Tab-separated table of N, CA and C in Angstrom:
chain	number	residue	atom	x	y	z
A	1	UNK	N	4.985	-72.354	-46.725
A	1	UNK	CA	5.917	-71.288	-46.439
A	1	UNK	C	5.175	-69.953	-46.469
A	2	UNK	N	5.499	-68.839	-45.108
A	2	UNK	CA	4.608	-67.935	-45.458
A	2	UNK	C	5.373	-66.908	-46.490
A	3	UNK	N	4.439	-66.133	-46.849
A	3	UNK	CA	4.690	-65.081	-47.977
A	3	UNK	C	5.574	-63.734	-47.190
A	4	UNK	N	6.034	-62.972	-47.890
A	4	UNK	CA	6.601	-61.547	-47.263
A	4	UNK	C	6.022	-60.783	-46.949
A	5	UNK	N	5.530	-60.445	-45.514
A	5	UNK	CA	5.217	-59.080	-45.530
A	5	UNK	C	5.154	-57.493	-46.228
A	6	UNK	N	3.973	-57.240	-46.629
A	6	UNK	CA	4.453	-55.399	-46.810
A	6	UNK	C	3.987	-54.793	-46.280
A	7	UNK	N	4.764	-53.623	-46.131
A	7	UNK	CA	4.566	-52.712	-45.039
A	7	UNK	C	4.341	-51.484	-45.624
A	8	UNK	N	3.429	-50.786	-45.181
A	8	UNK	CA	3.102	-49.789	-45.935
A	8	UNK	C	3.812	-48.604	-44.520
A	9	UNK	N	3.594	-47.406	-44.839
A	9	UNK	CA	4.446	-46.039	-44.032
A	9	UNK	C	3.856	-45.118	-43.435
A	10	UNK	N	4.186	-44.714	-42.366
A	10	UNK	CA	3.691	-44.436	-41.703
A	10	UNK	C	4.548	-43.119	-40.689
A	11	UNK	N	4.238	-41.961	-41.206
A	11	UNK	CA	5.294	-40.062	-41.057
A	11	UNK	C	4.558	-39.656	-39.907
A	12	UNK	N	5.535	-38.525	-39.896
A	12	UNK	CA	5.334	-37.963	-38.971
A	12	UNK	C	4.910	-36.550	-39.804
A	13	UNK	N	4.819	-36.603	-40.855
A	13	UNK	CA	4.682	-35.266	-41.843
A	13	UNK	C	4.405	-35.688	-42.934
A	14	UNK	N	3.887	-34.468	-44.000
A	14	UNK	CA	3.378	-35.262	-45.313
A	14	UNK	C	3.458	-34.143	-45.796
A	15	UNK	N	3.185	-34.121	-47.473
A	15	UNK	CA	3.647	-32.940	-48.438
A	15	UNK	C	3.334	-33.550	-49.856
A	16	UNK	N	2.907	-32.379	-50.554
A	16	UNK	CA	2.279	-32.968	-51.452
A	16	UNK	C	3.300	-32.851	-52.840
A	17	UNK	N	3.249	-33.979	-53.808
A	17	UNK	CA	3.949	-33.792	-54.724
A	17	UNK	C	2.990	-33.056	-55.916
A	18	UNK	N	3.616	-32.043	-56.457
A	18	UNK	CA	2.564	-31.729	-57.653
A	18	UNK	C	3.074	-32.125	-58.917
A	19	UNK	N	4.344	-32.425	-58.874
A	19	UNK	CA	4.921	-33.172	-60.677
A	19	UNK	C	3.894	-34.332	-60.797
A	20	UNK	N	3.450	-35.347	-59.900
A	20	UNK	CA	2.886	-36.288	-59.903
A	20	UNK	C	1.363	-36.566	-59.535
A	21	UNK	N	0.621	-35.398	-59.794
A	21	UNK	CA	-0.865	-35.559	-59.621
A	21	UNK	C	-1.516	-35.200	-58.083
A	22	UNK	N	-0.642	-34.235	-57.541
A	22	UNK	CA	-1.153	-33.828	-56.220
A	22	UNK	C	-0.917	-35.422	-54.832
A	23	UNK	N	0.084	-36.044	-55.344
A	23	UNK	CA	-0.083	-36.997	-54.450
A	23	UNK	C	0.618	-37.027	-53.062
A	24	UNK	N	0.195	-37.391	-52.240
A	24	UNK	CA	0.375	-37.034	-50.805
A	24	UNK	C	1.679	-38.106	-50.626
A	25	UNK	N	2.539	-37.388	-49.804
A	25	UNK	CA	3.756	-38.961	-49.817
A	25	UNK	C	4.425	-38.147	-48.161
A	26	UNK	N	5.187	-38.691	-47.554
A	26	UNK	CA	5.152	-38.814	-46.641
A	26	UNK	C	6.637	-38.053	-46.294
A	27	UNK	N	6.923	-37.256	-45.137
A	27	UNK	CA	7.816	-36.379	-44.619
A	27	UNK	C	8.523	-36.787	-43.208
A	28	UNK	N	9.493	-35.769	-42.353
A	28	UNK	CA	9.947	-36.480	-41.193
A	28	UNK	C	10.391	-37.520	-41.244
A	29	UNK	N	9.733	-38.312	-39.942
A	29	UNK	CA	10.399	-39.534	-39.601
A	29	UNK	C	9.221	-40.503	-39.704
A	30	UNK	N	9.583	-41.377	-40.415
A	30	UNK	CA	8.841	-42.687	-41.453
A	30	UNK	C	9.288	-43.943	-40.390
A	31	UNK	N	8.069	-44.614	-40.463
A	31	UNK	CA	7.909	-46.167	-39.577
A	31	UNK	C	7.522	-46.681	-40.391
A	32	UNK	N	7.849	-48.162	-40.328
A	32	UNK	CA	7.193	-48.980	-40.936
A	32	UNK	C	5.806	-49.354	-40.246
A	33	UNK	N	4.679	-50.111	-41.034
A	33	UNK	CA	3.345	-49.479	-40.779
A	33	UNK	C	2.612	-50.918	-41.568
A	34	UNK	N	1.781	-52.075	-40.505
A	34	UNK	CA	1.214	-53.278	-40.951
A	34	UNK	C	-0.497	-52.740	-41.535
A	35	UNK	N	-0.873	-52.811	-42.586
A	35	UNK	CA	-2.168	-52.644	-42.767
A	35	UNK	C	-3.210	-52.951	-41.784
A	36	UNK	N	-4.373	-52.648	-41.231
A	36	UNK	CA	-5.439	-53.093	-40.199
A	36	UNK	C	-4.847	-53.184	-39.329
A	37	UNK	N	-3.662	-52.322	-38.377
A	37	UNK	CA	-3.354	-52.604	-37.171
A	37	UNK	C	-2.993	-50.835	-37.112
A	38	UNK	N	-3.052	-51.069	-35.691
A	38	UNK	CA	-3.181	-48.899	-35.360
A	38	UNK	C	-1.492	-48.879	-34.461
A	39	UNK	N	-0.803	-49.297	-34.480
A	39	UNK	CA	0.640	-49.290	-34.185
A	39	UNK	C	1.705	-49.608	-35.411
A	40	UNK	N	2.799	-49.293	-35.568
A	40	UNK	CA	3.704	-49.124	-36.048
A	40	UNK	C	4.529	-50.972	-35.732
A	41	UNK	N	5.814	-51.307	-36.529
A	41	UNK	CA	6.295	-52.318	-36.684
A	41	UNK	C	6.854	-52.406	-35.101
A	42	UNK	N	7.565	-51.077	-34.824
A	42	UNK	CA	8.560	-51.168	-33.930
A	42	UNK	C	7.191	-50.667	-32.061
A	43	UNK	N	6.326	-50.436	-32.564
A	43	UNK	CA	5.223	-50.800	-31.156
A	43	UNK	C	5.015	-49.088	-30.889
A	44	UNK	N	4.573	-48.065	-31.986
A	44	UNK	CA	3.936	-46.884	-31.244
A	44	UNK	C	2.948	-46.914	-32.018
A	45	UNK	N	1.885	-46.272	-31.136
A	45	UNK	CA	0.701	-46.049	-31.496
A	45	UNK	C	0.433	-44.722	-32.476
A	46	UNK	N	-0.292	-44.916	-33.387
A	46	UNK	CA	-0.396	-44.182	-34.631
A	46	UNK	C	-0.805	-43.277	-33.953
A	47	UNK	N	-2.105	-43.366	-33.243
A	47	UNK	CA	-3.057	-41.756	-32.822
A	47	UNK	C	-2.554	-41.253	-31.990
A	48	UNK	N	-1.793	-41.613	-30.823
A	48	UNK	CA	-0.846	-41.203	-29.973
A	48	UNK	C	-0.110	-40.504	-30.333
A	49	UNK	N	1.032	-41.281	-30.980
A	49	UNK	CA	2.152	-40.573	-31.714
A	49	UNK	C	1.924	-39.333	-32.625
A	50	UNK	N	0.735	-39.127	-33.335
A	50	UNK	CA	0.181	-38.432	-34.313
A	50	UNK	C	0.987	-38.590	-35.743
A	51	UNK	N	1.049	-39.753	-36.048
A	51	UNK	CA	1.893	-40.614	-37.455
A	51	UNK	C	0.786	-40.690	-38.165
A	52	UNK	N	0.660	-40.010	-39.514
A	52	UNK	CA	0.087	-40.253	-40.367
A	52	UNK	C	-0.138	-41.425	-41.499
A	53	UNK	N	-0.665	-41.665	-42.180
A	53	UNK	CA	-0.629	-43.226	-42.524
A	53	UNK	C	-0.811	-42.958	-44.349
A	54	UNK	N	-0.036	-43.659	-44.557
A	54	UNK	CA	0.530	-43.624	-46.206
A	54	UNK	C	0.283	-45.124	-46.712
A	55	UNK	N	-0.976	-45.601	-46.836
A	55	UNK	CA	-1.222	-47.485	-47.311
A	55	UNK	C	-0.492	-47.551	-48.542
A	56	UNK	N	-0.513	-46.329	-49.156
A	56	UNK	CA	-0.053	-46.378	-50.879
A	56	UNK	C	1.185	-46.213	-50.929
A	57	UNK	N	2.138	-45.857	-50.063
A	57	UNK	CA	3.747	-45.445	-50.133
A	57	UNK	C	4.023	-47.067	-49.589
A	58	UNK	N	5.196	-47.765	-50.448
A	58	UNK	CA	5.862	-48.765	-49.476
A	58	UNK	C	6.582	-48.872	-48.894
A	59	UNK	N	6.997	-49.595	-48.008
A	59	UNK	CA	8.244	-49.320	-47.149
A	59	UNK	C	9.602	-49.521	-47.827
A	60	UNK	N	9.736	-50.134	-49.113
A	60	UNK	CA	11.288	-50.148	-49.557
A	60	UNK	C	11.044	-48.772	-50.429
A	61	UNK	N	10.088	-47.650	-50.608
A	61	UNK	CA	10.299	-46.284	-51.392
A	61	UNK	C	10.550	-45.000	-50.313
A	62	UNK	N	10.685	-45.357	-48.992
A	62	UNK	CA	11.438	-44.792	-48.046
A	62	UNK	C	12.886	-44.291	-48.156
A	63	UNK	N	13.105	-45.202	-48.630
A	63	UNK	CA	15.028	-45.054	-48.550
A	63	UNK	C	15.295	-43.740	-49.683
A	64	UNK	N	16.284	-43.408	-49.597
A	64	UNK	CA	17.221	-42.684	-50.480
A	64	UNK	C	17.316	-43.177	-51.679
A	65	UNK	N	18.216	-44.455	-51.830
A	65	UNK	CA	18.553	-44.940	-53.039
A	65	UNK	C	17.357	-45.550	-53.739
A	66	UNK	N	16.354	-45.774	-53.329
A	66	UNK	CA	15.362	-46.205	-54.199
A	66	UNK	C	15.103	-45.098	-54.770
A	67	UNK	N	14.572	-43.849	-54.905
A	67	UNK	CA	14.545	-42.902	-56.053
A	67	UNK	C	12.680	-42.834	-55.985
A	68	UNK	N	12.423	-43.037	-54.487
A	68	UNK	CA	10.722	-43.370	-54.555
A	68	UNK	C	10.358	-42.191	-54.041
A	69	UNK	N	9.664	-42.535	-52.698
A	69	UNK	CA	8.784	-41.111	-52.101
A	69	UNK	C	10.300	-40.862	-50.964
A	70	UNK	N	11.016	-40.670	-50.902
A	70	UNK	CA	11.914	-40.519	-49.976
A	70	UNK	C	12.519	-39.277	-49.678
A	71	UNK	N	12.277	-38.131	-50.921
A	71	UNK	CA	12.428	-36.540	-51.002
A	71	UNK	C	12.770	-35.990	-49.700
A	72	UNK	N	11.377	-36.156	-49.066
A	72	UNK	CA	11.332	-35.362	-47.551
A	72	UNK	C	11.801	-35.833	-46.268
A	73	UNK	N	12.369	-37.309	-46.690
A	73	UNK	CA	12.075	-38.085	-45.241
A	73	UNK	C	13.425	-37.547	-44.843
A	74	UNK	N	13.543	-37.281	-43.492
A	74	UNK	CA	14.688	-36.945	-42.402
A	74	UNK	C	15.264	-37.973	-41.824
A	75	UNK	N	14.621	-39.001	-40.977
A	75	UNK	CA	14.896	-40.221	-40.584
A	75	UNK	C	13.720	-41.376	-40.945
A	76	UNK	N	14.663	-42.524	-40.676
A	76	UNK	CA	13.839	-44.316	-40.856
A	76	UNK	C	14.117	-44.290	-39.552
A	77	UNK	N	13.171	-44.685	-38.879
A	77	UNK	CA	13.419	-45.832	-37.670
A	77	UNK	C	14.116	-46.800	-37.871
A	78	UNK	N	15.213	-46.633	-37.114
A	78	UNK	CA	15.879	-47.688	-37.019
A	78	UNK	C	15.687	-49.181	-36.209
A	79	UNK	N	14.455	-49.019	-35.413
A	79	UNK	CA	13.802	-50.204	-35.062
A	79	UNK	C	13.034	-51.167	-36.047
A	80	UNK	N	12.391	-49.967	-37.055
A	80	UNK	CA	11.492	-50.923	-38.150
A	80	UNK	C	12.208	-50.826	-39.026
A	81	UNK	N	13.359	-50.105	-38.875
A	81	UNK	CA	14.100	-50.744	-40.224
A	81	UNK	C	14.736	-52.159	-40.144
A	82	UNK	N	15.054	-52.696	-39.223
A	82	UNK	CA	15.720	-53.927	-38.785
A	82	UNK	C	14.715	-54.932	-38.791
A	83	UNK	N	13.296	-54.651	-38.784
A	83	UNK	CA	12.185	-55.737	-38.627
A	83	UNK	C	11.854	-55.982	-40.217
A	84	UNK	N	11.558	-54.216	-40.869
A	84	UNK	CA	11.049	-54.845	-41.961
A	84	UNK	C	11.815	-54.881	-43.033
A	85	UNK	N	13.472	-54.502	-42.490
A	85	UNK	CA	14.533	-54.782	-43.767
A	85	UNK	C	14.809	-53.554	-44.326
A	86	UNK	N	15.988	-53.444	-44.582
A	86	UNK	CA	16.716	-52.102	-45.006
A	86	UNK	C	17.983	-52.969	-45.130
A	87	UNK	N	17.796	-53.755	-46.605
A	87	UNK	CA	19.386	-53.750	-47.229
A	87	UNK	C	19.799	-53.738	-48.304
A	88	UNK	N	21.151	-53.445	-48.290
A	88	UNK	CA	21.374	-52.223	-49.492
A	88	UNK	C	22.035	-53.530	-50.398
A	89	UNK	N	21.573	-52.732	-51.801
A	89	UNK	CA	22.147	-54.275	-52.821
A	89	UNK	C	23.203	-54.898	-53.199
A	90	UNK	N	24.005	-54.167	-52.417
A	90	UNK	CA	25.287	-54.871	-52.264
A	90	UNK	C	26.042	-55.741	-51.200
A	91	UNK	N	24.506	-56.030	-50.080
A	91	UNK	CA	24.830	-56.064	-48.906
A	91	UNK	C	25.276	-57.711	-49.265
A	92	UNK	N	25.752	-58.670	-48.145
A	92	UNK	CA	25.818	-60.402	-48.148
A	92	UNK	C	24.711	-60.722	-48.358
A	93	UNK	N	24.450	-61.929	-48.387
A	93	UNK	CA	23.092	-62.440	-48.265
A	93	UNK	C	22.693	-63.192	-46.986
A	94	UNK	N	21.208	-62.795	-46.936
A	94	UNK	CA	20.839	-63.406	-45.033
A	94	UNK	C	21.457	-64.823	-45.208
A	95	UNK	N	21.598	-64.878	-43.638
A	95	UNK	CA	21.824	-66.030	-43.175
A	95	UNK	C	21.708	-67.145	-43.418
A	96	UNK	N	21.552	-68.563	-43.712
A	96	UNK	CA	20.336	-69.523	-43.550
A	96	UNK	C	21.125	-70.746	-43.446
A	97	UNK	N	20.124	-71.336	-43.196
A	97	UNK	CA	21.040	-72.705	-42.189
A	97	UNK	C	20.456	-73.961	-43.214
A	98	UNK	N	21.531	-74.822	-43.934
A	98	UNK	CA	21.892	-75.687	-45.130
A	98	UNK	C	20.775	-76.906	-45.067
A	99	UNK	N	21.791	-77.375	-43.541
A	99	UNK	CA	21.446	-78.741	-43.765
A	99	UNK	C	21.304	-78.871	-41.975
A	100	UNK	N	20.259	-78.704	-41.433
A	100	UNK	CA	19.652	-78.218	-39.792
A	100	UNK	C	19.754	-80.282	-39.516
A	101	UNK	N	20.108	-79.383	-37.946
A	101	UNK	CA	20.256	-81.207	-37.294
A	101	UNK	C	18.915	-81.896	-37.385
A	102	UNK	N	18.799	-82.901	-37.002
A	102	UNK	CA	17.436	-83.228	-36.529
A	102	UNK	C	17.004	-83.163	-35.311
C-alpha cells in the first residue's frame, strides 16, 4: 500500500515571522508543491509563475483553522486543494468501497 503524500507550499509572496526566529513562511496565494518537481500539484510552473517555494511549510499549515503559517495567505488553490486534501474535521469520511466485486 502506498504511503501519503506531502506536500510542501508553494506562494506567491512571503514574509517573515520575527516572534519565531526570522522564519520565512509564505503569503498570497499558496499551491500545493511535490518536492524535486518544478510545477505545482494543480500543473503551473514554479519559475514561470514566479511561486516561491516553502519545503519547510506543509500543506495542511496553510489553512486557517490549523493555527500554522496561514497569517498571510489570501487564497488556497482550489485545484490543489482537492488533489492534496482540504478537509475540515468534521467533515464525513472518504468514500471506500467494502466488499469490491471480483
Amino acid at each position: 500500500m502506498a504511503g501519503t503524500k506531502r506536500y510542501a507550499v508553494a506562494a506567491s509572496g512571503q514574509w517573515t515571522d520575527e516572534e519565531e526566529g526570522r522564519r520565512r513562511l509564505p503569503s498570497g496565494e499558496v499551491h500545493a508543491w511535490e518536492q524535486d518537481r518544478n510545477e505545482t500539484v494543480c500543473g503551473l510552473s514554479l519559475s514561470r509563475s514566479r511561486l516561491a517555494r516553502f519545503p519547510h511549510v506543509g500543506w495542511p499549515d496553510t489553512f486557517p483553522e490549523s493555527g500554522g503559517a496561514a497569517d498571510r495567505v489570501r487564497r488556497v488553490c482550489p485545484r490543489c486543494a482537492s488533489v492534496a486534501g482540504r478537509r475540515a474535521p468534521d467533515a464525513r469520511p472518504r468514500w471506500r468501497r467494502i466488499d469490491p466485486r471480483p
